[in-house]
mmCIF file with all atom_site columns, C-alpha atoms in Angstrom:
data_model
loop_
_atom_site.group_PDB
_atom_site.id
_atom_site.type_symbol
_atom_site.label_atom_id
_atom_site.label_alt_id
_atom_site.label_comp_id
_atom_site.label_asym_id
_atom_site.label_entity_id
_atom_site.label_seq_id
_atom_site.pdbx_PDB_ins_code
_atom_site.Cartn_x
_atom_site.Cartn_y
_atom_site.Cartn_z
_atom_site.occupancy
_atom_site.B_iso_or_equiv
_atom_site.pdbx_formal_charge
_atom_site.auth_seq_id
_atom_site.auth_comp_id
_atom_site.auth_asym_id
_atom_site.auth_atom_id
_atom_site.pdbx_PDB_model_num
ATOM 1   C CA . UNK A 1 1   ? 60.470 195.902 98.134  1.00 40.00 ? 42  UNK A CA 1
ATOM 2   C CA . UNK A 1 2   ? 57.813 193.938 96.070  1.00 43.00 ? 43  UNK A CA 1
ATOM 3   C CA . UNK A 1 3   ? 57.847 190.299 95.232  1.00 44.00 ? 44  UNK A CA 1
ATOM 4   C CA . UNK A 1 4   ? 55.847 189.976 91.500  1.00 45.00 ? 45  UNK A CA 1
ATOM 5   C CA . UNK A 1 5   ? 53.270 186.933 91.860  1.00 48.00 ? 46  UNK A CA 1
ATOM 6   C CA . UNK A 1 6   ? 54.820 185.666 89.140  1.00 50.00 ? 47  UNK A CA 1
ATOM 7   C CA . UNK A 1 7   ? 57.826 184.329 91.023  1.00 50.00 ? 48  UNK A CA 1
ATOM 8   C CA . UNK A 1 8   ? 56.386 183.809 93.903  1.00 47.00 ? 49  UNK A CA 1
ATOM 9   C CA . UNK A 1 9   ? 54.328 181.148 92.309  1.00 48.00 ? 50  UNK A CA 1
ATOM 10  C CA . UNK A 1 10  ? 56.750 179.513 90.384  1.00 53.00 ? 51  UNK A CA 1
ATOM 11  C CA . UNK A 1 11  ? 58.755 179.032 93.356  1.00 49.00 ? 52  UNK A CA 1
ATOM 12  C CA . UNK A 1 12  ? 55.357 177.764 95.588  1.00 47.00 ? 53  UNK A CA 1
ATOM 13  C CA . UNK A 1 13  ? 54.719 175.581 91.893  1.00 52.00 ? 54  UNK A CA 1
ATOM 14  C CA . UNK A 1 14  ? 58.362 174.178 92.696  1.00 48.00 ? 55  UNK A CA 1
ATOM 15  C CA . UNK A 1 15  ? 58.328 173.636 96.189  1.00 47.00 ? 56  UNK A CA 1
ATOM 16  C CA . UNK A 1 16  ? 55.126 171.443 96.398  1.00 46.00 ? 57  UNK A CA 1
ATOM 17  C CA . UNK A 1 17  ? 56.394 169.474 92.727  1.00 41.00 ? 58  UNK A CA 1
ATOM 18  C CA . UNK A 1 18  ? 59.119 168.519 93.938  1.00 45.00 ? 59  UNK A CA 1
ATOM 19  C CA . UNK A 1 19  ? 61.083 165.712 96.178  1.00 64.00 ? 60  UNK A CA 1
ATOM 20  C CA . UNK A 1 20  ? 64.904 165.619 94.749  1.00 74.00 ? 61  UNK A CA 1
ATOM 21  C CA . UNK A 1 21  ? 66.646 165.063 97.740  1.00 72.00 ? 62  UNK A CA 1
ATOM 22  C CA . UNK A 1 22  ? 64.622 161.304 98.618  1.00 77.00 ? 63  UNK A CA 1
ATOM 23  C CA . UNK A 1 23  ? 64.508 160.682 94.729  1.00 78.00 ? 64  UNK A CA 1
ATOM 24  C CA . UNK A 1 24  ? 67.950 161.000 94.417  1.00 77.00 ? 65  UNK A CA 1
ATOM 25  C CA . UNK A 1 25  ? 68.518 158.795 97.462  1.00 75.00 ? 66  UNK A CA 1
ATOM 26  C CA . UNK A 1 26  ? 66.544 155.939 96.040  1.00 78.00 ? 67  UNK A CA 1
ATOM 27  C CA . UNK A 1 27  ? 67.585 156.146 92.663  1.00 77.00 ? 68  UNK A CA 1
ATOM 28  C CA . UNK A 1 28  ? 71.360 155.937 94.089  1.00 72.00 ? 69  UNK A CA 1
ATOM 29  C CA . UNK A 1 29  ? 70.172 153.319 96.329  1.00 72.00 ? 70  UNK A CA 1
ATOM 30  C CA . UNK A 1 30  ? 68.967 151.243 93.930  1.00 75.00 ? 71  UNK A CA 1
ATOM 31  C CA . UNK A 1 31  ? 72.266 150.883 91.795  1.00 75.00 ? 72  UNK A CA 1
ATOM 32  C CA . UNK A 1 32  ? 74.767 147.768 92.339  1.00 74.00 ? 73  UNK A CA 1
ATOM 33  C CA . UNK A 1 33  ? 76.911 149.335 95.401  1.00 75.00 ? 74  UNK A CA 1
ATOM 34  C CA . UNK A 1 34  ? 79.210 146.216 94.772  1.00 75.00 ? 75  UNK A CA 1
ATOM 35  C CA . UNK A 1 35  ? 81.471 147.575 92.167  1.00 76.00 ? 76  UNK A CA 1
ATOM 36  C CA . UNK A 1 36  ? 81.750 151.206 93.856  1.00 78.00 ? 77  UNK A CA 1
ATOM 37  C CA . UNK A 1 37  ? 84.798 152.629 94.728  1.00 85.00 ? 78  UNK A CA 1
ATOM 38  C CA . UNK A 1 38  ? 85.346 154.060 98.239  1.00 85.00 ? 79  UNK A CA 1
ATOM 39  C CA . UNK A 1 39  ? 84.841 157.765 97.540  1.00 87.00 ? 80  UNK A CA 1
ATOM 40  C CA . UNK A 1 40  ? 81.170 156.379 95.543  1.00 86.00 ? 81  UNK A CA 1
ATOM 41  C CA . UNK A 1 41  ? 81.036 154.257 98.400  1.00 88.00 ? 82  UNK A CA 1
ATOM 42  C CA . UNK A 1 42  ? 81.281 157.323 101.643 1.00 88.00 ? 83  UNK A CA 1
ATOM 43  C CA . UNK A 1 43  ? 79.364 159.302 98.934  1.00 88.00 ? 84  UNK A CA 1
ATOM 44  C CA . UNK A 1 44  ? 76.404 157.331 99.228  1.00 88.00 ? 85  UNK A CA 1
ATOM 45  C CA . UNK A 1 45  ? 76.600 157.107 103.018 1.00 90.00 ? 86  UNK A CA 1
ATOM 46  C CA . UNK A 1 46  ? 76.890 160.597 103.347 1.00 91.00 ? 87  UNK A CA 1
ATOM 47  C CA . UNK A 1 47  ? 73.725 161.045 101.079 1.00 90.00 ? 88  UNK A CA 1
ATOM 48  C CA . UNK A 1 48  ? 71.855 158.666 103.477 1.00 91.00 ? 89  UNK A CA 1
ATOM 49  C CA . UNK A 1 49  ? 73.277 160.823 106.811 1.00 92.00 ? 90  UNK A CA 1
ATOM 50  C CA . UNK A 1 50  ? 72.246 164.206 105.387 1.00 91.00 ? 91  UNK A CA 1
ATOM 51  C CA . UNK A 1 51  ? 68.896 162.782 104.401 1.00 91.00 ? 92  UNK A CA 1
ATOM 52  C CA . UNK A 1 52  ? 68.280 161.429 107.568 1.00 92.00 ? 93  UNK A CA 1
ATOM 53  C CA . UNK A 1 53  ? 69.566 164.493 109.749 1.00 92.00 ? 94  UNK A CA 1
ATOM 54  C CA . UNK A 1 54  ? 67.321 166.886 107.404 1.00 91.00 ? 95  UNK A CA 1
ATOM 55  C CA . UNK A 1 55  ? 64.193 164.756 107.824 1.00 92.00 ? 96  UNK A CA 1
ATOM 56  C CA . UNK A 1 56  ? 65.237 165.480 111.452 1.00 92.00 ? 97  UNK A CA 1
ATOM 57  C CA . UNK A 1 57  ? 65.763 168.489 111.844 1.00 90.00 ? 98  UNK A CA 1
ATOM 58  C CA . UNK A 1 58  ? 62.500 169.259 109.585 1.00 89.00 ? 99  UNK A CA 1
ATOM 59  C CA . UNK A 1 59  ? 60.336 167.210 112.172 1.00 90.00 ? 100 UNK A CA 1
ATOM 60  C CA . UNK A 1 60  ? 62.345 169.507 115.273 1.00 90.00 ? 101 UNK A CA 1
ATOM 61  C CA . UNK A 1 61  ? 60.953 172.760 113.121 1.00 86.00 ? 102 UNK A CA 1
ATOM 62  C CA . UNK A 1 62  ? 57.797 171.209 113.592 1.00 85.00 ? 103 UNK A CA 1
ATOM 63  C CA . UNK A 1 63  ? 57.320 171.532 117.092 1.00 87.00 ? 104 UNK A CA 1
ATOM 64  C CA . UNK A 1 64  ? 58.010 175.495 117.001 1.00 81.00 ? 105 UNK A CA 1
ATOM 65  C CA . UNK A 1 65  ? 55.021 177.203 117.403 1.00 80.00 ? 106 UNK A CA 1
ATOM 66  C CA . UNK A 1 66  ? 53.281 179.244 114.528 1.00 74.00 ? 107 UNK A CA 1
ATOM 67  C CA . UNK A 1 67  ? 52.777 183.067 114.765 1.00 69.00 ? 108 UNK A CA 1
ATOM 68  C CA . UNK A 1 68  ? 48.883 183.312 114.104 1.00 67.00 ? 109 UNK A CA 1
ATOM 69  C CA . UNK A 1 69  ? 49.671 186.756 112.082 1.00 63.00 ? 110 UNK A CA 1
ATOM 70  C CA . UNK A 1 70  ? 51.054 185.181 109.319 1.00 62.00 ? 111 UNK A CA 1
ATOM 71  C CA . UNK A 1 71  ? 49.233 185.195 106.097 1.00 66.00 ? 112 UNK A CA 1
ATOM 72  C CA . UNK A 1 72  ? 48.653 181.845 104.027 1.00 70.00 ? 113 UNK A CA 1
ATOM 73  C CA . UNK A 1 73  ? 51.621 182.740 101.362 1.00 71.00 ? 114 UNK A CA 1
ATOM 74  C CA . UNK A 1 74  ? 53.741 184.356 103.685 1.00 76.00 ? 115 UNK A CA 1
ATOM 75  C CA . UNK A 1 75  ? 53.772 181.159 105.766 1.00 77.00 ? 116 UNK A CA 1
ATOM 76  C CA . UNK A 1 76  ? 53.873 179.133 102.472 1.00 81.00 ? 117 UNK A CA 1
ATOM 77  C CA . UNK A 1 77  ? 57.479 181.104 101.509 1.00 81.00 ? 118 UNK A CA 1
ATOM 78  C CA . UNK A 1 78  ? 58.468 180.818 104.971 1.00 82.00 ? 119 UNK A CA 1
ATOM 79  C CA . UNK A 1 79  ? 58.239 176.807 104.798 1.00 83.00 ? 120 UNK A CA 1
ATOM 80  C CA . UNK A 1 80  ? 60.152 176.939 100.735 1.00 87.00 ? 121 UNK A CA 1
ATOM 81  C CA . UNK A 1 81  ? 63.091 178.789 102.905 1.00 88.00 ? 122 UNK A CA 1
ATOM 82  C CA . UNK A 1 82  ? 62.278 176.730 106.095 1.00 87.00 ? 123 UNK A CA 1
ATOM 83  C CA . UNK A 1 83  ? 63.172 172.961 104.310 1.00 88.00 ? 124 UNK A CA 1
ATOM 84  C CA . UNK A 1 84  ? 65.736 175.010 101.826 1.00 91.00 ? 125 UNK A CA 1
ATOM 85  C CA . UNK A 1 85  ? 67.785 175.805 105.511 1.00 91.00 ? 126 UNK A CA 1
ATOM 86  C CA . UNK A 1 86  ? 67.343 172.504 107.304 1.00 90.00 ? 127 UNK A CA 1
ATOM 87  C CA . UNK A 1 87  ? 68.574 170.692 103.963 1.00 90.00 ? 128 UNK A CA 1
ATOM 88  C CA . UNK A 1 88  ? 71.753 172.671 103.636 1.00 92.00 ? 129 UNK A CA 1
ATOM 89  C CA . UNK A 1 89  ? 72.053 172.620 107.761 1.00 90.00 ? 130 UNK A CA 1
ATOM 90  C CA . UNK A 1 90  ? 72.058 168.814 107.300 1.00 91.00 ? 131 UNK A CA 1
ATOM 91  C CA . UNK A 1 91  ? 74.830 168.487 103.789 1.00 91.00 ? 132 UNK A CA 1
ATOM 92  C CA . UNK A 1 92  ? 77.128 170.768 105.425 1.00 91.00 ? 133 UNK A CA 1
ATOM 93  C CA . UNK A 1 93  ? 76.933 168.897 109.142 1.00 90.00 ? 134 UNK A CA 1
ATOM 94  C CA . UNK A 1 94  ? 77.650 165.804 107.227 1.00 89.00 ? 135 UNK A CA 1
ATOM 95  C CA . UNK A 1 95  ? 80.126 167.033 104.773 1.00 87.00 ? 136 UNK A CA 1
ATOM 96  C CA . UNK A 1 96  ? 82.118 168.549 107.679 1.00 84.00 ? 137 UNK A CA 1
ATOM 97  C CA . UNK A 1 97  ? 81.706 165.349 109.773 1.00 78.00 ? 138 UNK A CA 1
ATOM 98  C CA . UNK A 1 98  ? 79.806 167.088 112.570 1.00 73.00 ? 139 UNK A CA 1
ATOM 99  C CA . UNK A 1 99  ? 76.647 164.516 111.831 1.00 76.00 ? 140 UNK A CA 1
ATOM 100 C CA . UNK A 1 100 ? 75.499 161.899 113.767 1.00 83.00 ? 141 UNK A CA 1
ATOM 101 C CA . UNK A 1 101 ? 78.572 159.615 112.525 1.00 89.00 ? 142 UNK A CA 1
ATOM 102 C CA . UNK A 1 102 ? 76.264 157.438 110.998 1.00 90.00 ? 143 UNK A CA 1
ATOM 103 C CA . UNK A 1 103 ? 77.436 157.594 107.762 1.00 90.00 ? 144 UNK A CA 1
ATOM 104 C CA . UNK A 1 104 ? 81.490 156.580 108.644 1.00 90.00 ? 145 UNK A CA 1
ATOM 105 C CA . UNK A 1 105 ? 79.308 153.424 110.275 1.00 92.00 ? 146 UNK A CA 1
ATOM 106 C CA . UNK A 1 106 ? 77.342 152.862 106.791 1.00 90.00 ? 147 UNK A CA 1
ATOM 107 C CA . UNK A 1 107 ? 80.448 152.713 105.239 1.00 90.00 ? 148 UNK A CA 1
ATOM 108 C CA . UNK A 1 108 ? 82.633 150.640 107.326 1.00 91.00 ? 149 UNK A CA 1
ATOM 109 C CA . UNK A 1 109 ? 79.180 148.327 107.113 1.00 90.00 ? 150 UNK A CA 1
ATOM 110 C CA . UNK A 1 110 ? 78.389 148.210 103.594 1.00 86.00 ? 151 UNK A CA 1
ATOM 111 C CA . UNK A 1 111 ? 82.577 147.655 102.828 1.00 87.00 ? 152 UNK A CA 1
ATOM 112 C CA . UNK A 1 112 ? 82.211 144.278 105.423 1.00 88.00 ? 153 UNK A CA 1
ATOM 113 C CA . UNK A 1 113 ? 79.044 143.311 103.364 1.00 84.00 ? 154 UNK A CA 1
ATOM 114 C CA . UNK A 1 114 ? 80.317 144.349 99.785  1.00 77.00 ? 155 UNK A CA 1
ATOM 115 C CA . UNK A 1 115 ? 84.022 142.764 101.063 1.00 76.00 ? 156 UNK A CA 1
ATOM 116 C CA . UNK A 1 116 ? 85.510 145.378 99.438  1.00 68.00 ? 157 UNK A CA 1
#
């Protein structure tokens, strides 16, 4: 099986371009919380939580050691698929409430301080 360079670069081009998941954060961060409804509200917190637990688990992948035999663009895919698998690890621990908790405590938080 052959991967064309083509794609391969694109997909480098896009991996290294690109930052959604904390863009998206602050950009939802940023908006007037106040008037959210509670589903907006837990949606937010459970951004923040799957954020946070992929930044973790990203910085745990770290401290596995490298195989010396890997080529430069091999290793370069491997870290595209690497950060592609600890960001839906940390969505679907949050969406299925097996996260830290933190976002439930965001939200019960941010309603107090919004007095919603």
């Amino acid at each position: 099986m052959s991967i064309s360079i083509d794609n391969a670069l694109n997909t480098l081009n896009t991996y290294q371009t690109t930052d959604t998941a904390a863009d998206k954060l602050s950009d939802t961060l940023s908006k007037d919380l106040s008037v959210a409804t509670d589903d907006e509200l837990m949606g937010v917190c459970k951004e923040f939580e799957s954020y946070f637990l992929e930044q973790v688990f990203k910085s745990m992948q770290k401290m596995v050691p490298e195989h010396e035999y890997e080529s430069s663009s091999s290793k370069t895919m491997m870290e595209y698929y690497q950060d592609e698998l600890m960001t839906q690890y940390a969505k679907t621990a949050t969406e299925k409430g097996e996260g830290l908790g933190l976002a439930q405590m965001l939200y019960e938080q941010m309603k107090r301080n919004y007095e919603l």
